[in-house]
Amino acid sequence: MESTIASNYSYPDFEERPSYVWLGQAGQAGSAGDSTVDQPPEEMSEEPEPEPQDDDGDGMEMDDGAGKDPDHAAISLDPVLQSGPIIEDSETSSDEGSYQDNEFFTLQSDVARFQKKLLAAQRGRFWRPVDEPGWRKGGKRGPKGPRKPVEPSLEIKLLLSQANEAFIVGDYDQTEELATRVINMNAETYAAHALLSAVFLEQGQVQMGVVAQMSAAHLRPREASVWQTCVKLILEKGRAYSGRYLKDAVYCYTRILGINPKDFEARYQRALLLRELKHNIRAAREFEQMLDMIPEDTTILRQLAETYIDLGEVEKARERYQNHIERAMEAGGLPGDGFSWSDLNIYVELFDYDAEYLEGIKELRALSRWLLGREAESYWNEIDDDREWDADDAPRRLSVAGFRSNRFGRHTYGEGLPLELRIKLGIYRLKGSIDELGEAFAHFHWLEPETTGPAAKVHDYPDLFQASADVMTEKGLYAQALSFYEPLHQVDGFLSHVVYTRMATCYQKLERYDDAERMYQLIIEDDEGNIDARVQLAKLYESQGMLEQAFVCVNEVLVLERKSSKVRELKRTRTQLKTAISHNAEPSVPAVEQAADETSRPRPRRKSLHVDRASAKKDQEELIQMLFVRAQELEVDVRAGNVEAIDEWAEAVESVTDDFRAARVFYPQNRYIRFRGYPKGRSAAANGAVGAVDEMAERLQASLEQAGARESGPAEEIPTSYRGIAFSEWLAMFLKYALFFARQGETGEAYDMISAAHDANVFHHSNESMFLIHMCWAACALAAHDDEAICTASRWVTKEFQFTTDAYRLHAALNRLCHGPNTWYNSSPSQKYILRQIKAMDFSLVGDGDKAKFFIEKASYSAKDDEGNFFINDDMDVVLLLLYGEMLYSGTSYTYALNYFFRAHSLDPDHPVIKFYIALSYIQWALKRQVENRHYFIVQGMTFLYEYHELRQQSPNPVEKQEADYNLARTLHMLGLTHLAVPSYERVLELSPATAQQSCSSGDPSTAKPSSTKQDFAREAAYNLQSIYFMSGNIAMVKTVTERYLVV
């Protein structure tokens, strides 16, 4: 019968020819066809089983009138075959003779069956033997479910007997061989799979054993005991090797539930496994179903609450408990029936996850009262404190109206509350508010921390002592916390590293440094490989000025970290090896390949590993030096544009820069740590990662060296080279490589090179190097027209050279050269930064009284001298004011821009550029739509514009005169005063030969080559004149100006 398996079912997938891991090839299916898996996975485990189907299509049920159809003639069969008996595959006679006779009759039966099917096909009818298992005469279907297994043949029985004997005597190889032969003959032999599983388990092959047992279970899918055997095997053997076996156990429980959906234990165990696999949603669904079946089962309720906590749905867990409590109260039984103190402790613990401490206190008090039989005393709900649980009635309980001391026994009050819940009550009081300190300590002192000896409660409740001390530590009550931590020394084996660490923290806060040191030493004595304790101890030593002891601890940490990294690498190698073996693939780990080579062929014994490593380092250094020199030699050809030289130069520079970037000593996690030389015992060629512990080691080493210098002389000189090459040459190589990328249009790679140089600590703390790096960054940004990078690079210059006029000029010049929208130049962050510079400048120029009146915060000085003191200005910087005004002007904030232009004008009233900006601000303001007095602003602007023009005309430089004429003409042209603009444009054209002569490199304009800084506005003026003439209809002048000035 063909198996019917759900489409979403993935394990195991039995086809017509099942594949077995231990055979290495497809097993030969038996004559009866496939094994039957009648139960789909968990989602469909309780649905009706599928109807049986035809067996491989070999047999077809014959229609009741098929043999009586006169239209079809019968096929002539071989008389020998007709007279022979028809023997079904599932029948085997023990007295038929030898195995060869049995094969003869089987062949004879198969041929007869084929003849019958051929006859039925010719008649157009469907036929199936009436004696096929699961079928009855008349074509009606038989009972549902899998057919009966095939009776094993004589040879199979004989092989199984031999295999069992071999297994008993311990010949597992022979047992495996015989069982495999049986499976190849008939894959549905349950005993062979079970025996093979036992063999694999005896050999320690747990995975193979589990798979074989699972295959055997699928041959008897309706026997729950077989699946129970699989579960037991998986949980006992497989769990120790890998968690993935738990999924197989879940599958087995699913099959058991498919057989008997009411198996409560199987469902419970499956839910527990789902929780272990972190399938919390499915586990919660299982527990909910079980809880609906048995609402009073608190064990399931606890498991469900824990599952909800893992899911982060604490509110659902509380709702479940509240429903359970309501049912228990409504049942009307004795207090505590169906709900115990342990359940109350779990329920109250749920309030801690949401920090609802007051609500938790209310529930704890009310339910404790109910469990003690005092639910009638509801007036305690109105009392805010915990006097209800005092040891004595006097004085606080007696002061409560309605309280009668003789109504309930004394044991139902203070002494009746379990100590665990009392401590929980104190913890919630302290966590809820520090004001509840007295109420909390009233509960904590029930632990009697001052008591010593065998009768002390610390022996029975050490966890309560720790919980109380932990919450005190969180609240900063270090002395009180120690009074509960210290008694834990009386309990053997309870103190953990966590407790020791918290005690050390308390001792440090109380300045009991010797006791804190003792705690860390105890951790180190108990765990030699503990890194955290050594780090904390090193920090403690450093804070106390014990630098030598701190340095020793840090060195121990570094050694342990190196060992742990080697162990992690070894584990990673082993994991990859196991993965490769499990997938029947070659491992791809170099260490594994080396191990294989070592086992396959002998290797000569090395004389000295240290010599080999030193030789390799020397060879590497010589190679880098050779490439560096070769790159420098190729620079001339690279500038000439030699393509082959450029390729060779780029390869050489890439190799040397990669080598520099691989030296981790130049790239600590904190780049602000200065480079103080290469660590002892490690050369510049091989430096490991520098982490936080390395930083502490460097800091301590520097402190010790300084202390030693004061006693024994000057400190050791800091290296200025790497691989024998000076750091300055390394920086030049990085910057050249970045410029090369920028010229190639690869901006990202250029920025990457600049960032590598910027982050290296040998360059980061050198002002000269950082200036070169930022200038190179700005050059690359100009090549890419990246205005954001230009602003960032130039901002560094204005920050490091604060109140320096040239720094602000450089910032403006770089943004002027950027061919783009310059959106970052006048962006909000840029404006705020320059405004802070102005405020810092103004801060130092006003009196103390005005500082408090006009300045909210102190000035943000950034530039420092060699001694680390801030540079403070003593005058105003006109360029800084003009720069900020221009930012506002470019952002169309003309009103605000005029404020700073006039401040600059008051400092330098004869500066033509300032007057020009003031003029443009007024005129642009006048052109706005909502201006009130347009004529006034234009007059103001033209006044300053003519003053600017007059100052420029006094200059002996013809370029400046031409500039003034052009700006005047362009402004008049913009205002529509073309009759006034034309004369100025004509003067610009007249000054063109003079400007050309000045811009030439020699005195002869006919032979001289114009310089790259040539400034001539003749072409712009001619174009504007052309447009004016064209608009006025003077075509002749248009043609004249065009042919003379605009035709190249």
Short mmCIF file of C-alpha atoms in Angstrom, two decimals, residues 262-514:
data_model
loop_
_atom_site.label_atom_id
_atom_site.label_comp_id
_atom_site.label_asym_id
_atom_site.label_seq_id
_atom_site.Cartn_x
_atom_site.Cartn_y
_atom_site.Cartn_z
CA LYS A 262 -5.88 11.46 25.12
CA ASP A 263 -2.37 10.50 26.20
CA PHE A 264 -1.94 13.33 28.70
CA GLU A 265 1.62 12.41 29.68
CA ALA A 266 2.82 12.42 26.06
CA ARG A 267 1.28 15.85 25.50
CA TYR A 268 2.86 17.18 28.68
CA GLN A 269 6.30 15.84 27.78
CA ARG A 270 6.00 17.25 24.27
CA ALA A 271 5.23 20.68 25.70
CA LEU A 272 8.27 20.49 27.95
CA LEU A 273 10.46 19.61 24.98
CA LEU A 274 9.02 22.50 23.00
CA ARG A 275 9.99 24.83 25.83
CA GLU A 276 13.48 23.41 25.84
CA LEU A 277 13.69 24.03 22.09
CA LYS A 278 12.55 27.66 22.66
CA HIS A 279 9.34 27.03 20.72
CA ASN A 280 7.45 28.89 23.40
CA ILE A 281 4.39 29.77 21.34
CA ARG A 282 3.67 26.13 20.56
CA ALA A 283 4.49 25.12 24.12
CA ALA A 284 2.08 27.73 25.48
CA ARG A 285 -0.63 26.39 23.18
CA GLU A 286 -0.04 22.87 24.51
CA PHE A 287 -0.17 23.94 28.16
CA GLU A 288 -3.35 25.93 27.51
CA GLN A 289 -5.04 22.87 26.04
CA MET A 290 -3.99 20.75 29.01
CA LEU A 291 -5.08 23.42 31.46
CA ASP A 292 -8.48 23.57 29.80
CA MET A 293 -8.72 19.81 30.26
CA ILE A 294 -7.59 19.86 33.92
CA PRO A 295 -8.08 23.41 35.27
CA GLU A 296 -7.05 22.51 38.81
CA ASP A 297 -3.58 21.22 37.87
CA THR A 298 -1.17 23.81 39.29
CA THR A 299 1.87 22.07 37.81
CA ILE A 300 0.67 22.88 34.32
CA LEU A 301 -0.27 26.38 35.46
CA ARG A 302 3.30 26.97 36.63
CA GLN A 303 4.75 25.71 33.37
CA LEU A 304 2.37 27.94 31.43
CA ALA A 305 3.34 30.96 33.53
CA GLU A 306 7.04 30.32 32.92
CA THR A 307 6.34 30.01 29.19
CA TYR A 308 4.48 33.31 29.16
CA ILE A 309 7.40 34.94 30.97
CA ASP A 310 9.79 33.71 28.28
CA LEU A 311 7.43 35.16 25.67
CA GLY A 312 7.30 38.48 27.50
CA GLU A 313 3.56 38.14 28.09
CA VAL A 314 3.52 38.35 31.86
CA GLU A 315 0.04 39.86 31.87
CA LYS A 316 -1.41 36.62 30.40
CA ALA A 317 0.30 34.59 33.11
CA ARG A 318 -1.23 36.81 35.78
CA GLU A 319 -4.66 36.48 34.22
CA ARG A 320 -4.36 32.69 34.27
CA TYR A 321 -3.39 32.73 37.93
CA GLN A 322 -6.19 35.13 38.79
CA ASN A 323 -8.73 32.87 37.09
CA HIS A 324 -7.32 29.90 38.97
CA ILE A 325 -7.53 31.77 42.29
CA GLU A 326 -11.13 32.78 41.61
CA ARG A 327 -12.10 29.16 40.92
CA ALA A 328 -10.33 28.04 44.08
CA MET A 329 -12.19 30.64 46.16
CA GLU A 330 -15.54 29.83 44.56
CA ALA A 331 -15.06 26.12 45.18
CA GLY A 332 -15.88 26.74 48.84
CA GLY A 333 -13.36 24.24 50.20
CA LEU A 334 -10.77 24.76 52.85
CA PRO A 335 -8.40 27.70 52.36
CA GLY A 336 -5.49 26.59 50.25
CA ASP A 337 -7.29 23.79 48.44
CA GLY A 338 -6.02 23.94 44.87
CA PHE A 339 -3.73 26.87 45.68
CA SER A 340 -0.72 26.60 47.99
CA TRP A 341 1.90 28.92 49.42
CA SER A 342 4.26 27.88 46.65
CA ASP A 343 1.68 28.92 44.06
CA LEU A 344 1.30 32.26 45.81
CA ASN A 345 5.06 32.80 45.71
CA ILE A 346 5.10 32.19 41.94
CA TYR A 347 2.07 34.41 41.39
CA VAL A 348 3.52 37.32 43.34
CA GLU A 349 6.82 36.94 41.50
CA LEU A 350 5.00 37.91 38.28
CA PHE A 351 4.51 41.45 39.55
CA ASP A 352 8.27 41.91 39.73
CA TYR A 353 8.62 41.60 35.93
CA ASP A 354 6.41 44.64 35.34
CA ALA A 355 7.74 46.52 38.40
CA GLU A 356 4.20 46.70 39.84
CA TYR A 357 5.40 46.37 43.41
CA LEU A 358 2.45 48.02 45.17
CA GLU A 359 -0.02 45.80 43.34
CA GLY A 360 2.11 42.78 44.20
CA ILE A 361 2.09 43.76 47.88
CA LYS A 362 -1.71 44.04 47.89
CA GLU A 363 -2.14 40.62 46.28
CA LEU A 364 0.41 39.01 48.61
CA ARG A 365 -1.30 40.36 51.73
CA ALA A 366 -4.84 39.53 50.61
CA LEU A 367 -4.08 35.98 49.44
CA SER A 368 -1.92 35.22 52.48
CA ARG A 369 -4.83 36.30 54.65
CA TRP A 370 -7.14 33.95 52.70
CA LEU A 371 -4.72 31.02 53.00
CA LEU A 372 -4.55 31.61 56.75
CA GLY A 373 -8.36 31.66 57.03
CA ARG A 374 -8.70 35.39 57.79
CA GLU A 375 -10.32 36.50 54.56
CA ALA A 376 -13.07 38.15 56.63
CA GLU A 377 -10.62 40.79 57.92
CA SER A 378 -10.84 42.93 54.82
CA TYR A 379 -10.14 46.11 56.77
CA TRP A 380 -6.41 45.35 56.49
CA ASN A 381 -6.66 46.43 52.84
CA GLU A 382 -7.07 50.00 54.06
CA ILE A 383 -3.79 49.91 56.02
CA ASP A 384 -0.76 51.05 54.00
CA ASP A 385 1.92 49.46 56.15
CA ASP A 386 2.54 45.80 57.10
CA ARG A 387 1.54 45.91 60.80
CA GLU A 388 -0.75 43.00 60.05
CA TRP A 389 2.34 40.79 59.89
CA ASP A 390 4.13 42.07 62.99
CA ALA A 391 5.31 39.45 65.48
CA ASP A 392 3.21 40.92 68.31
CA ASP A 393 -0.16 42.62 68.47
CA ALA A 394 1.27 45.53 70.40
CA PRO A 395 1.66 48.24 69.60
CA ARG A 396 0.70 48.60 65.94
CA ARG A 397 -2.00 45.96 65.40
CA LEU A 398 -3.90 46.99 68.49
CA SER A 399 -4.20 50.52 67.16
CA VAL A 400 -6.24 49.35 64.18
CA ALA A 401 -9.99 49.81 64.54
CA GLY A 402 -11.85 46.54 64.18
CA PHE A 403 -8.95 44.31 65.19
CA ARG A 404 -9.69 41.75 67.93
CA SER A 405 -6.71 39.80 69.13
CA ASN A 406 -8.76 36.79 70.27
CA ARG A 407 -10.75 36.28 67.08
CA PHE A 408 -8.05 34.29 65.25
CA GLY A 409 -5.01 32.58 66.56
CA ARG A 410 -1.68 34.31 66.82
CA HIS A 411 -0.25 31.88 64.29
CA THR A 412 -2.44 33.45 61.58
CA TYR A 413 -0.61 36.77 61.75
CA GLY A 414 3.15 37.39 61.90
CA GLU A 415 4.27 33.83 62.51
CA GLY A 416 1.86 32.44 59.90
CA LEU A 417 3.42 34.23 56.95
CA PRO A 418 6.11 32.02 55.38
CA LEU A 419 9.57 33.52 55.55
CA GLU A 420 9.98 33.41 51.76
CA LEU A 421 6.90 35.57 51.28
CA ARG A 422 7.90 37.89 54.09
CA ILE A 423 11.26 38.58 52.43
CA LYS A 424 9.43 39.05 49.14
CA LEU A 425 7.27 41.61 50.88
CA GLY A 426 10.35 43.44 52.16
CA ILE A 427 11.99 43.38 48.73
CA TYR A 428 8.89 44.84 47.09
CA ARG A 429 8.71 47.53 49.76
CA LEU A 430 12.32 48.56 49.12
CA LYS A 431 12.05 48.37 45.34
CA GLY A 432 8.84 50.36 45.35
CA SER A 433 10.25 53.28 47.30
CA ILE A 434 13.31 54.04 49.38
CA ASP A 435 10.94 55.69 51.84
CA GLU A 436 9.75 52.21 52.81
CA LEU A 437 13.20 51.36 54.16
CA GLY A 438 12.02 50.89 57.75
CA GLU A 439 9.12 48.65 56.73
CA ALA A 440 11.40 46.58 54.51
CA PHE A 441 14.06 46.07 57.17
CA ALA A 442 11.38 45.01 59.63
CA HIS A 443 10.85 42.02 57.34
CA PHE A 444 14.54 41.44 56.56
CA HIS A 445 15.49 41.17 60.22
CA TRP A 446 13.31 38.08 60.57
CA LEU A 447 16.31 36.35 58.98
CA GLU A 448 18.34 37.26 62.09
CA PRO A 449 21.60 38.03 60.20
CA GLU A 450 23.48 38.66 63.43
CA THR A 451 22.96 35.07 64.60
CA THR A 452 25.88 32.69 64.10
CA GLY A 453 26.41 29.01 64.62
CA PRO A 454 24.46 25.92 63.51
CA ALA A 455 21.12 27.43 64.59
CA ALA A 456 21.50 30.47 62.33
CA LYS A 457 18.81 30.81 59.67
CA VAL A 458 21.42 31.47 57.04
CA HIS A 459 21.97 27.70 56.79
CA ASP A 460 18.31 27.17 55.83
CA TYR A 461 17.67 30.32 53.80
CA PRO A 462 20.92 31.42 52.10
CA ASP A 463 19.04 32.38 48.95
CA LEU A 464 16.88 34.79 50.94
CA PHE A 465 19.97 36.39 52.44
CA GLN A 466 21.43 36.93 48.97
CA ALA A 467 18.17 38.28 47.53
CA SER A 468 17.86 40.77 50.38
CA ALA A 469 21.47 41.90 50.03
CA ASP A 470 21.15 42.24 46.26
CA VAL A 471 18.24 44.67 46.46
CA MET A 472 20.07 46.69 49.11
CA THR A 473 23.10 46.91 46.81
CA GLU A 474 20.89 48.14 43.97
CA LYS A 475 19.54 50.88 46.24
CA GLY A 476 23.03 51.93 47.36
CA LEU A 477 22.68 50.57 50.91
CA TYR A 478 26.13 49.01 50.87
CA ALA A 479 26.71 48.72 54.62
CA GLN A 480 23.31 47.10 55.19
CA ALA A 481 23.89 44.78 52.22
CA LEU A 482 27.17 43.55 53.71
CA SER A 483 25.38 42.64 56.94
CA PHE A 484 23.45 40.07 54.87
CA TYR A 485 26.28 39.08 52.50
CA GLU A 486 28.84 38.32 55.19
CA PRO A 487 26.79 35.64 57.00
CA LEU A 488 26.84 33.63 53.76
CA HIS A 489 30.46 32.70 54.56
CA GLN A 490 29.01 30.25 57.09
CA VAL A 491 27.31 28.23 54.31
CA ASP A 492 29.74 25.87 52.63
CA GLY A 493 29.71 25.96 48.84
CA PHE A 494 27.02 28.65 48.47
CA LEU A 495 29.08 31.73 47.68
CA SER A 496 29.53 32.23 43.96
CA HIS A 497 31.68 34.57 41.91
CA VAL A 498 28.68 36.85 41.48
CA VAL A 499 28.28 37.23 45.24
CA TYR A 500 32.00 37.83 45.73
CA THR A 501 31.94 40.52 43.02
CA ARG A 502 28.98 42.29 44.62
CA MET A 503 30.61 42.14 48.01
CA ALA A 504 33.77 43.63 46.50
CA THR A 505 31.66 46.44 45.02
CA CYS A 506 30.18 47.17 48.46
CA TYR A 507 33.62 47.17 50.05
CA GLN A 508 34.93 49.58 47.42
CA LYS A 509 32.00 51.96 47.92
CA LEU A 510 32.72 51.89 51.66
CA GLU A 511 36.47 52.41 50.97
CA ARG A 512 37.34 49.06 52.50
CA TYR A 513 39.83 48.33 49.74
CA ASP A 514 41.63 45.50 51.52
#
